[in-house]
CSV table of C-alpha atoms and ligand atoms in Angstrom, one decimal:
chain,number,residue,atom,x,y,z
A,269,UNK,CA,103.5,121.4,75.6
A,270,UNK,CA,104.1,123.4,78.4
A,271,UNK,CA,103.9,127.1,77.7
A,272,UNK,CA,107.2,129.0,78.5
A,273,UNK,CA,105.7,132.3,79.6
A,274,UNK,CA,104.1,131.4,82.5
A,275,UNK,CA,103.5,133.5,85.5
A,276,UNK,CA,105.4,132.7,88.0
A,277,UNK,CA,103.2,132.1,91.5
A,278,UNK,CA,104.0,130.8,94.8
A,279,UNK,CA,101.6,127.5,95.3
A,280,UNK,CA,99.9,125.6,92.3
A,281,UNK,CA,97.7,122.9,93.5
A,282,UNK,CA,96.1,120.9,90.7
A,283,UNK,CA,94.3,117.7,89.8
A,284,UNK,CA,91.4,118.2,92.2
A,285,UNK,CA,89.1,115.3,90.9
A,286,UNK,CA,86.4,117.8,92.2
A,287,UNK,CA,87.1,121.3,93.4
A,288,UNK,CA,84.6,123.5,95.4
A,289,UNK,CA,84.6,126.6,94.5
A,290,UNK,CA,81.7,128.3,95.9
A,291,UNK,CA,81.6,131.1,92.8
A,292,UNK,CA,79.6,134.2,92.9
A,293,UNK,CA,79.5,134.2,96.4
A,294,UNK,CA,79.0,137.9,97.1
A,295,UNK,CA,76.1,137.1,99.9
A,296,UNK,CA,75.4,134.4,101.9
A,297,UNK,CA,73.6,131.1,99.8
A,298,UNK,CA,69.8,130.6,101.0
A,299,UNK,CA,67.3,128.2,99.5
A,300,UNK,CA,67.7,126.6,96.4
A,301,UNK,CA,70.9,128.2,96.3
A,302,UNK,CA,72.1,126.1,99.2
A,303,UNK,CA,72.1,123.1,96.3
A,304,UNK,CA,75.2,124.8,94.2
A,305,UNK,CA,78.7,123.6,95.2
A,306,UNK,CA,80.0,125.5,92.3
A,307,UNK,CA,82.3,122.2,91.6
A,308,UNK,CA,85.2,122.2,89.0
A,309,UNK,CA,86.4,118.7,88.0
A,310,UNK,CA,90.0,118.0,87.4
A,311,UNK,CA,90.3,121.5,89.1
A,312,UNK,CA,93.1,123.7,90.2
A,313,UNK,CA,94.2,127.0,91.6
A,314,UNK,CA,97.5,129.0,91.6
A,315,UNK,CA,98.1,131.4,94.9
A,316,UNK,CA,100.8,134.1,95.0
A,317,UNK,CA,101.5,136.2,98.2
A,318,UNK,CA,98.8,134.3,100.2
A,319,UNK,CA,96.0,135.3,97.9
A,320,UNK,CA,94.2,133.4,95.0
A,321,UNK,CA,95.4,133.8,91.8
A,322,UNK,CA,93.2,132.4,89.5
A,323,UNK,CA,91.0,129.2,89.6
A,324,UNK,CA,90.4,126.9,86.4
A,325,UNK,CA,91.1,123.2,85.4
A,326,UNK,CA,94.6,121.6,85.8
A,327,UNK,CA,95.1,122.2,82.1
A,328,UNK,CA,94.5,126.1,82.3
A,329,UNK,CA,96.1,127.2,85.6
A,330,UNK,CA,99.6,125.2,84.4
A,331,UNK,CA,99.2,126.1,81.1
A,332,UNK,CA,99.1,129.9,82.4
A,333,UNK,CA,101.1,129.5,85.7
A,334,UNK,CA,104.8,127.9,87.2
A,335,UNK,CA,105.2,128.2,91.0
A,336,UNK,CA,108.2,128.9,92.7
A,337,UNK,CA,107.5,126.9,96.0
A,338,UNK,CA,105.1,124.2,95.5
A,339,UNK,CA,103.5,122.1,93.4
A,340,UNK,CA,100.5,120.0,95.3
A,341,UNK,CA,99.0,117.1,92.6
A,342,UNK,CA,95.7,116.5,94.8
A,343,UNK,CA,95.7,112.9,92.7
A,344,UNK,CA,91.8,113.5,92.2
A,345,UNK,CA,90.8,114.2,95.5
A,346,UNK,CA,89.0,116.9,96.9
A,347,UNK,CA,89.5,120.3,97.6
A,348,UNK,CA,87.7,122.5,99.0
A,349,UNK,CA,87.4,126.3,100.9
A,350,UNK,CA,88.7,125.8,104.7
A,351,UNK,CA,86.4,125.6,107.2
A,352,UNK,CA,85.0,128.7,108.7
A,353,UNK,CA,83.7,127.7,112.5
A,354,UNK,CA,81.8,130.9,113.6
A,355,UNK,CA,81.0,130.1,117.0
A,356,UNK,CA,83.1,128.9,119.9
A,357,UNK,CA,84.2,129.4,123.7
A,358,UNK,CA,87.9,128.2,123.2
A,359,UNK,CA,89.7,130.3,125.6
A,360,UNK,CA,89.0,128.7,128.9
A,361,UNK,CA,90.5,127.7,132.2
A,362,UNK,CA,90.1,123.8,133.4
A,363,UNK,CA,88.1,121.0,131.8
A,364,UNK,CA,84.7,119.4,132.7
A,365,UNK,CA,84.9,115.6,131.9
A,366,UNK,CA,83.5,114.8,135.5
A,367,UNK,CA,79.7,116.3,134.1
A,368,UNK,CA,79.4,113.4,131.5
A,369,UNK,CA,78.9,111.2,134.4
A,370,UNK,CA,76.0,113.4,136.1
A,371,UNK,CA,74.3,113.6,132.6
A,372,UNK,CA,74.4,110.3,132.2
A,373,UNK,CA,73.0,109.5,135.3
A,374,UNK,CA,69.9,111.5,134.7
A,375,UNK,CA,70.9,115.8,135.3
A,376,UNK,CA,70.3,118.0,132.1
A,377,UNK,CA,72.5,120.4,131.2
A,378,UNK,CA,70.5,123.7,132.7
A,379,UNK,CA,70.3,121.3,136.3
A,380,UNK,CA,74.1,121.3,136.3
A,381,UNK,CA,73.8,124.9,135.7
A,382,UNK,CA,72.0,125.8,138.1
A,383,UNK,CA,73.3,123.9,141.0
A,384,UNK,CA,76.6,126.5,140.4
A,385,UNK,CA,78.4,123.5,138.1
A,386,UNK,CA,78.5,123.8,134.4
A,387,UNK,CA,79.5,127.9,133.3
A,388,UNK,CA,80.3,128.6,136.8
A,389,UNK,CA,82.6,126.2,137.2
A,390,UNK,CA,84.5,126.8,133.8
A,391,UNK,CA,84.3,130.5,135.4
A,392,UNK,CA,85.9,129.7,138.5
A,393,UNK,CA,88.7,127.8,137.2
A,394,UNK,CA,89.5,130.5,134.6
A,395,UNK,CA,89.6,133.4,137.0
A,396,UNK,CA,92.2,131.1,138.8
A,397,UNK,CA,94.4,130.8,135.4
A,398,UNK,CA,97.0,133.1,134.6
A,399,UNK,CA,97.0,134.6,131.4
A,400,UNK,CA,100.2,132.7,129.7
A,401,UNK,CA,98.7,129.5,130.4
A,402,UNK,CA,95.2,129.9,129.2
A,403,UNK,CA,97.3,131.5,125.8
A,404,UNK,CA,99.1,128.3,125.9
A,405,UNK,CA,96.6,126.1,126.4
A,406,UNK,CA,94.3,128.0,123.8
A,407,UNK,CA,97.2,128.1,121.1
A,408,UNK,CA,97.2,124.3,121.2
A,409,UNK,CA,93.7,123.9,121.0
A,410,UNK,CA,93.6,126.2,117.8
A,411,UNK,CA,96.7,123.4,116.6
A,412,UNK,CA,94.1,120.7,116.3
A,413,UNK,CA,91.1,122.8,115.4
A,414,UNK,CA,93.8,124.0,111.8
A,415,UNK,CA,94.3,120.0,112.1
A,416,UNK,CA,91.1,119.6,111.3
A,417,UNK,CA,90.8,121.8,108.6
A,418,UNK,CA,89.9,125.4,110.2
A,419,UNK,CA,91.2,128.4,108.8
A,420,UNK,CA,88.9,130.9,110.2
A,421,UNK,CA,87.6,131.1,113.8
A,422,UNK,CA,85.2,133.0,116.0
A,423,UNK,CA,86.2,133.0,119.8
A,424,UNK,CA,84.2,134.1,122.3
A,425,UNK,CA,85.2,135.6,125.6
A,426,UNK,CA,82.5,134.8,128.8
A,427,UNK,CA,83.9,132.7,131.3
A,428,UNK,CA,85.9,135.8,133.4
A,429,UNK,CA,82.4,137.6,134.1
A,430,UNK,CA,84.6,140.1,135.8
A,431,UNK,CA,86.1,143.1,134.9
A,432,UNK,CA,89.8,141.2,135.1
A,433,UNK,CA,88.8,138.3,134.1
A,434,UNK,CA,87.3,139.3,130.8
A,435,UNK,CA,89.9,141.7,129.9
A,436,UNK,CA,92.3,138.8,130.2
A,437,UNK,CA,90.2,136.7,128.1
A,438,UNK,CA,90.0,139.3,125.0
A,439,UNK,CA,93.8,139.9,125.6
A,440,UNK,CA,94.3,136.1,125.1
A,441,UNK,CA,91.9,136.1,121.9
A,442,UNK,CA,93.4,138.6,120.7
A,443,UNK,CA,97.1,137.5,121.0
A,444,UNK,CA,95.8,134.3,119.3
A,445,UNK,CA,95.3,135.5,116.4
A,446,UNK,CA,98.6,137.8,116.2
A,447,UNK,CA,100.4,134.8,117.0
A,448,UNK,CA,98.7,131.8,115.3
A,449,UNK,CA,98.3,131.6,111.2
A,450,UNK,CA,94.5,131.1,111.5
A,451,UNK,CA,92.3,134.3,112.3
A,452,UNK,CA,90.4,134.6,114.9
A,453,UNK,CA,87.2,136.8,115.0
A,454,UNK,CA,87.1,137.9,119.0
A,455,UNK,CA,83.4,138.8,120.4
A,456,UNK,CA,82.7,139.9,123.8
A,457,UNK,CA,80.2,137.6,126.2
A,458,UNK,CA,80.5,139.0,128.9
A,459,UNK,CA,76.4,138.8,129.4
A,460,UNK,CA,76.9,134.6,129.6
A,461,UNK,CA,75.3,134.0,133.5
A,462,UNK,CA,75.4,136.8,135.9
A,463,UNK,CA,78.0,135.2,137.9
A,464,UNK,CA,77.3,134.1,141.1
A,465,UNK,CA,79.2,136.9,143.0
A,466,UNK,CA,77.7,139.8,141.5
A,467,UNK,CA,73.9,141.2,142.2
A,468,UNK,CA,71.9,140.8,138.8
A,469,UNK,CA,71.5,144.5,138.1
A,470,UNK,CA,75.0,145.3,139.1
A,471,UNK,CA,76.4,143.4,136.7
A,472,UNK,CA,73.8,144.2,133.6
A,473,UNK,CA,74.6,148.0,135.0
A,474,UNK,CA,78.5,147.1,134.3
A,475,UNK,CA,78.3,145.0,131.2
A,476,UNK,CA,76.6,148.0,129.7
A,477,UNK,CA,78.1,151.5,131.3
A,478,UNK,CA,82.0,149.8,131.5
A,479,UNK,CA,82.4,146.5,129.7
A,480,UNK,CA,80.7,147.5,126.5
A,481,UNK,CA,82.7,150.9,126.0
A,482,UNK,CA,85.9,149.7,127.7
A,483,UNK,CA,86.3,146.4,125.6
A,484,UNK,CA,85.2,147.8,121.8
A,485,UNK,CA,89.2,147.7,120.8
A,486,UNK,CA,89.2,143.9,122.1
A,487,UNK,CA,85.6,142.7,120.4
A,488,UNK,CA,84.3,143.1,117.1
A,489,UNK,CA,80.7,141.5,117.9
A,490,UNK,CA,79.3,141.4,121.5
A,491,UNK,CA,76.9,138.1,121.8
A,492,UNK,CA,74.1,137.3,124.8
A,493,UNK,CA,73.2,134.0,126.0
A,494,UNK,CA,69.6,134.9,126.5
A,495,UNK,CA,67.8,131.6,128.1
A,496,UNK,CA,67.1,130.2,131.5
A,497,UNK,CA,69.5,130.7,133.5
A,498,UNK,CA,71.3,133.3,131.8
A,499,UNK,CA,69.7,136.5,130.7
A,500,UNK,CA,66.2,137.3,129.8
A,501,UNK,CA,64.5,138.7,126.6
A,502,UNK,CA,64.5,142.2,128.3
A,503,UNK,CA,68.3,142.0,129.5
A,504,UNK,CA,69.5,140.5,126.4
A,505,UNK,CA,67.7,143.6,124.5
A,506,UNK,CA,69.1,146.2,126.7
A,507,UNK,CA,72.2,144.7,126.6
A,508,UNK,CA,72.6,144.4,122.7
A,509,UNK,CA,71.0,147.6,122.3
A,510,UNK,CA,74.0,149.8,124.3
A,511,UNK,CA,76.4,147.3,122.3
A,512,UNK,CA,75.3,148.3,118.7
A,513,UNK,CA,75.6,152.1,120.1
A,514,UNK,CA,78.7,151.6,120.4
A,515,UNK,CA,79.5,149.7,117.2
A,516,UNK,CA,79.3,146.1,117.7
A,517,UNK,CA,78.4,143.8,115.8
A,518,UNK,CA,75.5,141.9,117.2
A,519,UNK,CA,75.4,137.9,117.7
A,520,UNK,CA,73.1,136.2,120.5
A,521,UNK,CA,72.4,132.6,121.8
A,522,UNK,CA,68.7,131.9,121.7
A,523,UNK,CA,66.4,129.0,121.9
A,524,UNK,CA,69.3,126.5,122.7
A,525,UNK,CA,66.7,124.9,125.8
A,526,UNK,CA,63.4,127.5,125.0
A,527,UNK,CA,61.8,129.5,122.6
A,528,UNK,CA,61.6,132.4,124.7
A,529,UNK,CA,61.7,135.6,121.9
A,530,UNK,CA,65.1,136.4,122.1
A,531,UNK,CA,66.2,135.1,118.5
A,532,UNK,CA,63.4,137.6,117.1
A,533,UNK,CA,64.0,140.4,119.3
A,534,UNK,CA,68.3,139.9,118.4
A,535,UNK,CA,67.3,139.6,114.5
A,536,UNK,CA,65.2,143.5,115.1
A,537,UNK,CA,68.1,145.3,116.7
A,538,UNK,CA,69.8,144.1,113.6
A,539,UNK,CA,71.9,140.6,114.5
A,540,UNK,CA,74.2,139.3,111.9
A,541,UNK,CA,73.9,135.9,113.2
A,542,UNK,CA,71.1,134.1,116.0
A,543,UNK,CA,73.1,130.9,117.2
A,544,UNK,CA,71.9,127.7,117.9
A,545,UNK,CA,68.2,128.0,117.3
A,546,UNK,CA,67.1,124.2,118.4
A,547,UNK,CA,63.8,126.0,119.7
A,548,UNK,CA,62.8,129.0,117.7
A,549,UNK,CA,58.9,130.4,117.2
A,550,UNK,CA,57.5,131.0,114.0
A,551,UNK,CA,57.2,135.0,114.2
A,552,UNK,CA,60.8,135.0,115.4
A,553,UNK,CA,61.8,133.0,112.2
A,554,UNK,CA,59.4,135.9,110.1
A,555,UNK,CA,62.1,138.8,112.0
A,556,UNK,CA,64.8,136.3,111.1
A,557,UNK,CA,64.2,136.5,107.6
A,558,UNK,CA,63.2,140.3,107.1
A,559,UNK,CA,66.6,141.3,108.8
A,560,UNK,CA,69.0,139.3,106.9
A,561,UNK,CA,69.7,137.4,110.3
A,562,UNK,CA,72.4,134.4,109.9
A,563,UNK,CA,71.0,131.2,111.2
A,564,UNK,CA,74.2,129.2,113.3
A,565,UNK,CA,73.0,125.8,113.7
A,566,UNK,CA,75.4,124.1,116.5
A,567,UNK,CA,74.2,120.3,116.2
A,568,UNK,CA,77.3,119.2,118.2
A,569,UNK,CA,75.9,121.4,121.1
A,570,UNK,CA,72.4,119.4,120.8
A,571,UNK,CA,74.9,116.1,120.7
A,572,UNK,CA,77.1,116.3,123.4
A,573,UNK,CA,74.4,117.8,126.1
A,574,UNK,CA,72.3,114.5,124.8
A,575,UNK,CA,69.2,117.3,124.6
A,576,UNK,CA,68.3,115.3,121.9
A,577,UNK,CA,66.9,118.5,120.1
A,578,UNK,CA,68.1,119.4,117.3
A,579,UNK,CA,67.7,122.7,115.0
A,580,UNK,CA,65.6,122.1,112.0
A,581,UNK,CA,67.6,123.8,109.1
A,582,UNK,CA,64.6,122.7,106.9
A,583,UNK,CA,62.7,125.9,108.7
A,584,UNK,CA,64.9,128.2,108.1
A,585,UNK,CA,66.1,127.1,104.5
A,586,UNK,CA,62.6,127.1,103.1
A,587,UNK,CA,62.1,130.4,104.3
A,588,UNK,CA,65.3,132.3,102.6
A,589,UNK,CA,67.2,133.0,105.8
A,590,UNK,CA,70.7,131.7,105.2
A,591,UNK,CA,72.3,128.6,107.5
A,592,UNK,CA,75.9,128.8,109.0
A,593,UNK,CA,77.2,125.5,110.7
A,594,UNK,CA,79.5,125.7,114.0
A,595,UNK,CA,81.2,123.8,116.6
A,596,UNK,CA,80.5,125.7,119.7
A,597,UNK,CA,84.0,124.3,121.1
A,598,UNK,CA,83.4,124.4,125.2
A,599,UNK,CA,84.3,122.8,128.1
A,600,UNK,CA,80.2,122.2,128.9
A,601,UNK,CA,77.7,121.9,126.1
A,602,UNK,CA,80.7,120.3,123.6
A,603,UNK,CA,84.3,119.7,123.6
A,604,UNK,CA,84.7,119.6,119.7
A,605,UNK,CA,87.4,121.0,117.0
A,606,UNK,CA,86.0,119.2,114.4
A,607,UNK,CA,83.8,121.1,111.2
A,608,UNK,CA,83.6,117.5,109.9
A,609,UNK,CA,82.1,116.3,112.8
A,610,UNK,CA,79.7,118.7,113.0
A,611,UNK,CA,78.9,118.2,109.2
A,612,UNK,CA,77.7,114.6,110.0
A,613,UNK,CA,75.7,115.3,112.6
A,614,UNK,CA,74.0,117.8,110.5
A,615,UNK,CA,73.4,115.3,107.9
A,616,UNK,CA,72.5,112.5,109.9
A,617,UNK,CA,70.7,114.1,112.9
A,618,UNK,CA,69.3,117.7,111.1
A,619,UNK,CA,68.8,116.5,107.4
A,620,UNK,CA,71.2,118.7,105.5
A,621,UNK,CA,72.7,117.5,102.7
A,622,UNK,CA,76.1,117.1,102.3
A,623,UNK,CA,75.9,120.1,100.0
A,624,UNK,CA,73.9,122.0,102.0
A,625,UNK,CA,76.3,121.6,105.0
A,626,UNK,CA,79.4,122.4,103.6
A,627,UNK,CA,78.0,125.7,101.8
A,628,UNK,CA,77.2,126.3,105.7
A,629,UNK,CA,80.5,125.7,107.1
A,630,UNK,CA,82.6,127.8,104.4
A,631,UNK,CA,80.8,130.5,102.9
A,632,UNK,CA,77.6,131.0,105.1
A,633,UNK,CA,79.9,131.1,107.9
A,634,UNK,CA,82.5,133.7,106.8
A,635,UNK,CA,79.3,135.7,106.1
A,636,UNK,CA,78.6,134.8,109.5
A,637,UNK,CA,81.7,136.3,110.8
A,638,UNK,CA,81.8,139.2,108.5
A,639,UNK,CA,84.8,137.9,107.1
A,640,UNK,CA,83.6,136.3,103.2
A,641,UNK,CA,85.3,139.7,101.6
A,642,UNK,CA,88.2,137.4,101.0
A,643,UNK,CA,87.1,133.9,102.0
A,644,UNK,CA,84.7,131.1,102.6
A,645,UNK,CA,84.7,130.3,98.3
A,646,UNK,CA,87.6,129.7,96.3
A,647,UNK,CA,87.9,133.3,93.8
A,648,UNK,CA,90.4,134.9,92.4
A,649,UNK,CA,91.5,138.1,95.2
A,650,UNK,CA,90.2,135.6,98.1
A,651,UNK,CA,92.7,134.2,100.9
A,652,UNK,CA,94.1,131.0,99.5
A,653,UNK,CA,92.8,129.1,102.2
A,654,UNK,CA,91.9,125.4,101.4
A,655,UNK,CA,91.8,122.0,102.2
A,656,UNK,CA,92.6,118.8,100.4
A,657,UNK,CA,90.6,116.3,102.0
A,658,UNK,CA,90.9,112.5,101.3
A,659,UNK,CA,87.5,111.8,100.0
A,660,UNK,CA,86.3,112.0,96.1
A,661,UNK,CA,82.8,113.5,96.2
A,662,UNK,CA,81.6,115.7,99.0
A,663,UNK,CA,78.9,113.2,100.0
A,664,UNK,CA,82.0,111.4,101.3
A,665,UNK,CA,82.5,114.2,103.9
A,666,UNK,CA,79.7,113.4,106.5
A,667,UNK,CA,79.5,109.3,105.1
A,668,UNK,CA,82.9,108.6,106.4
A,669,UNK,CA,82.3,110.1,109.9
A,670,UNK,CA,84.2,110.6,113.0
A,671,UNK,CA,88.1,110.5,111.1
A,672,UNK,CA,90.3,113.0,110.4
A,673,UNK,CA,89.7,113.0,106.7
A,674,UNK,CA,92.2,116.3,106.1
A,675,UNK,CA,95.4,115.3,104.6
A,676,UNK,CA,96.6,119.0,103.4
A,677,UNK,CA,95.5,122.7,105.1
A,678,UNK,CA,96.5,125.1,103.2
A,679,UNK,CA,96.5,128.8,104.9
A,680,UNK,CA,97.5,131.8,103.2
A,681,UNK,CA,99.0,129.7,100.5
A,682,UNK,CA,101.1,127.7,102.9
A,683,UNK,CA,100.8,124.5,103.6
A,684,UNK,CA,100.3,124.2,107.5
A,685,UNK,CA,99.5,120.5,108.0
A,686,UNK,CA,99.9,117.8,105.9
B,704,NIG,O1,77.0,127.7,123.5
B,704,NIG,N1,75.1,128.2,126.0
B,704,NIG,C1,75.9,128.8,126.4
B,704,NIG,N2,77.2,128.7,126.2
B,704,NIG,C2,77.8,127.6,125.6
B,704,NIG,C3,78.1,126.6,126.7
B,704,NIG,C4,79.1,127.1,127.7
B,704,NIG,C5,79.5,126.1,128.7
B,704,NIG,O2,78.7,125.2,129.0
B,704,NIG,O3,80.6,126.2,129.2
B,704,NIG,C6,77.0,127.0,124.5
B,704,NIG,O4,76.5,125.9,124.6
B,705,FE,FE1,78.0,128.8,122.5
């Protein structure tokens, strides 16, 4: 018998034959901590007003709760937190399908770089695209990255390079997430290459005197791809350094080709999060771990550029410092919307379990973006951002690769794909 006081709510979704709640999350999950799902069989959770209610089994929450809008039987699938993707490029001008060929026929990635293709193309053509179709273009990428169950989203800027050409990009970022439902997270990289048309200390000299101050309204983390090619140890330092003056929060690329020090010298000025990490040193991992540094593992990255390197999450598990999973969506190094896919490869190519890579992918990676204060787990006063995925168990998630496996997203307690 149905109990005739219930609160009234706005969505109830019940009869999740497992739910993943991700409980106590109140810092990021590292080592043996990265083995709790927190999972609630025959689950369900109430929303009202785009926020989580109250979590419990399907008996409790509609023993306690009637909704006004929707009623969602998940007929014992599973639901889970939406995907948090902390790391991607998606704001750009042009496309760069033609590479693919001149990988396969032997160039690496940093070759195509350096002959003035790869970033400097993507540059080129977006300096050439006007600002309403790089927002158009962008707003239906973001379409199939909620498709595929993302509900929160770090954008970088970094292929302007200019002082126009980056305010556009932030402009566009930041018009996304006004006008989309998901968020977006926007970070400056403006230190991605020196571009080709400026003299090296030039443009260090205006990243850090004009960009840095000019842009804080725009960014809320300024990132360095510090490698070869790009920028050095030293640069990447001086460059992060003038950013956290000014209030940034820090991110940096590092040891994506070579373990050249820049993951350890981002994790001592204070990093949130070092990002893709294939090549890292051991005394690096040490700074890593006594600064509280976010590891971002991007295996789709390692994938798509066929570097055939991958991160070791291992390393940085055993050692405490907490793992975050990301796409890395871009034109070059991988043209990817898909958390799931990303989730198999770190399963099949990195070793993470199943558990291990969703924890990374929710919850690791709102701490990533500074953003778990109301998401990434599925609590009471949280976002009610889920997804209802058409699996049963979560080892189902990377097993049945390469689909779509999202039947429902569910952002700020409305449905916005089914
Ligand atoms: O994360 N490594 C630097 N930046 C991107 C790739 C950008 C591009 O190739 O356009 C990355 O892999
Ligand atoms: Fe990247």
């Amino acid at each position: 018998m149905l109990n005739n006081q219930r609160t009234v709510v706005d969505l109830i979704i019940y009869n999740c034959g497992q739910l993943i709640t991700m409980q106590g999350a109140d810092r990021p999950r590292i080592g043996e901590e990265m083995n709790d799902l927190a999972v609630l069989p025959d689950g369900a959770v109430a929303a009202a007003n785009g926020r989580i209610v109250a979590v419990g089994t399907t008996e409790e929450i509609r023993d306690q709760f009637r909704p006004v809008e929707e009623e969602i039987n998940a007929e014992s699938r599973l639901v889970m937190p939406g995907f948090v993707d902390p790391h991607t490029h998606l704001v750009f001008g042009g496309s760069r399908e033609h590479e693919m060929a001149r990988k396969a026929a032997g160039e690496t990635y940093l070759d195509i770089l350096k002959s003035g293709g790869g970033i400097n193309s993507t540059v080129r053509a977006t300096r050439k695209t006007d600002e309403e179709h790089l927002f158009q273009t962008a707003l239906h990428r973001l379409n199939m990255v909620a498709m595929h169950g993302t509900t929160t989203i770090e954008i970088k800027s970094g292929y302007g390079l200019e002082p126009n050409a980056e305010a556009k990009l932030l402009r566009v970022i930041n018009r996304l997430d006004q006008r989309h439902v998901l968020d977006v997270i926007p970070t400056f990289l403006g230190a991605h290459i020196v571009p080709g048309d400026w003299e090296r200390n030039e443009y260090i000299n205006w990243l850090i005197k004009e960009a840095l101050p000019d842009f804080g309204e725009l960014a809320r983390f300024c990132d360095v791809f510090c490698e070869l090619e790009a920028f050095t140890v030293e640069e990447s330092v001086r460059i992060l350094s003038a950013a956290a003056a000014l209030g940034y929060g820090l991110k940096a690329h590092a040891g994506q080709f070579n373990a050249l020090g820049g993951a350890g010298a981002a994790a001592q000025l204070g990093a949130l999060s070092v990002e893709h990490l294939d090549f890292v040193d051991e005394d690096e991992l040490d700074s890593m771990r006594e600064n509280g540094t976010i590891a971002i593992l991007l295996p789709g990255a390692s994938f798509f550029t066929g570097a055939g390197e991958y991160a070791n999450p291992a390393t940085f598990i055993e050692r405490g410092i907490a793992v975050a999973l990301g796409t890395d969506f871009n034109p070059g190094s991988c043209p990817c919307f898909s958390m799931q896919m990303i989730i198999a490869l770190a399963c099949i190519e990195m070793k993470m379990t199943a558990t291990q890579a969703i924890i990374a992918s929710t919850l690791n990676a709102a701490f990533a973006t500074k953003t778990a204060a109301d998401r990434g787990s599925l609590e009471p006063g949280k976002k009610a951002d889920l997804i209802l995925l058409n699996i049963e168990t979560p080892e189902q998630l990377p097993y049945y690769f390469g689909v779509n496996l999202v039947e429902k997203v569910i952002k700020n307690g409305r449905i916005i794909y089914e």
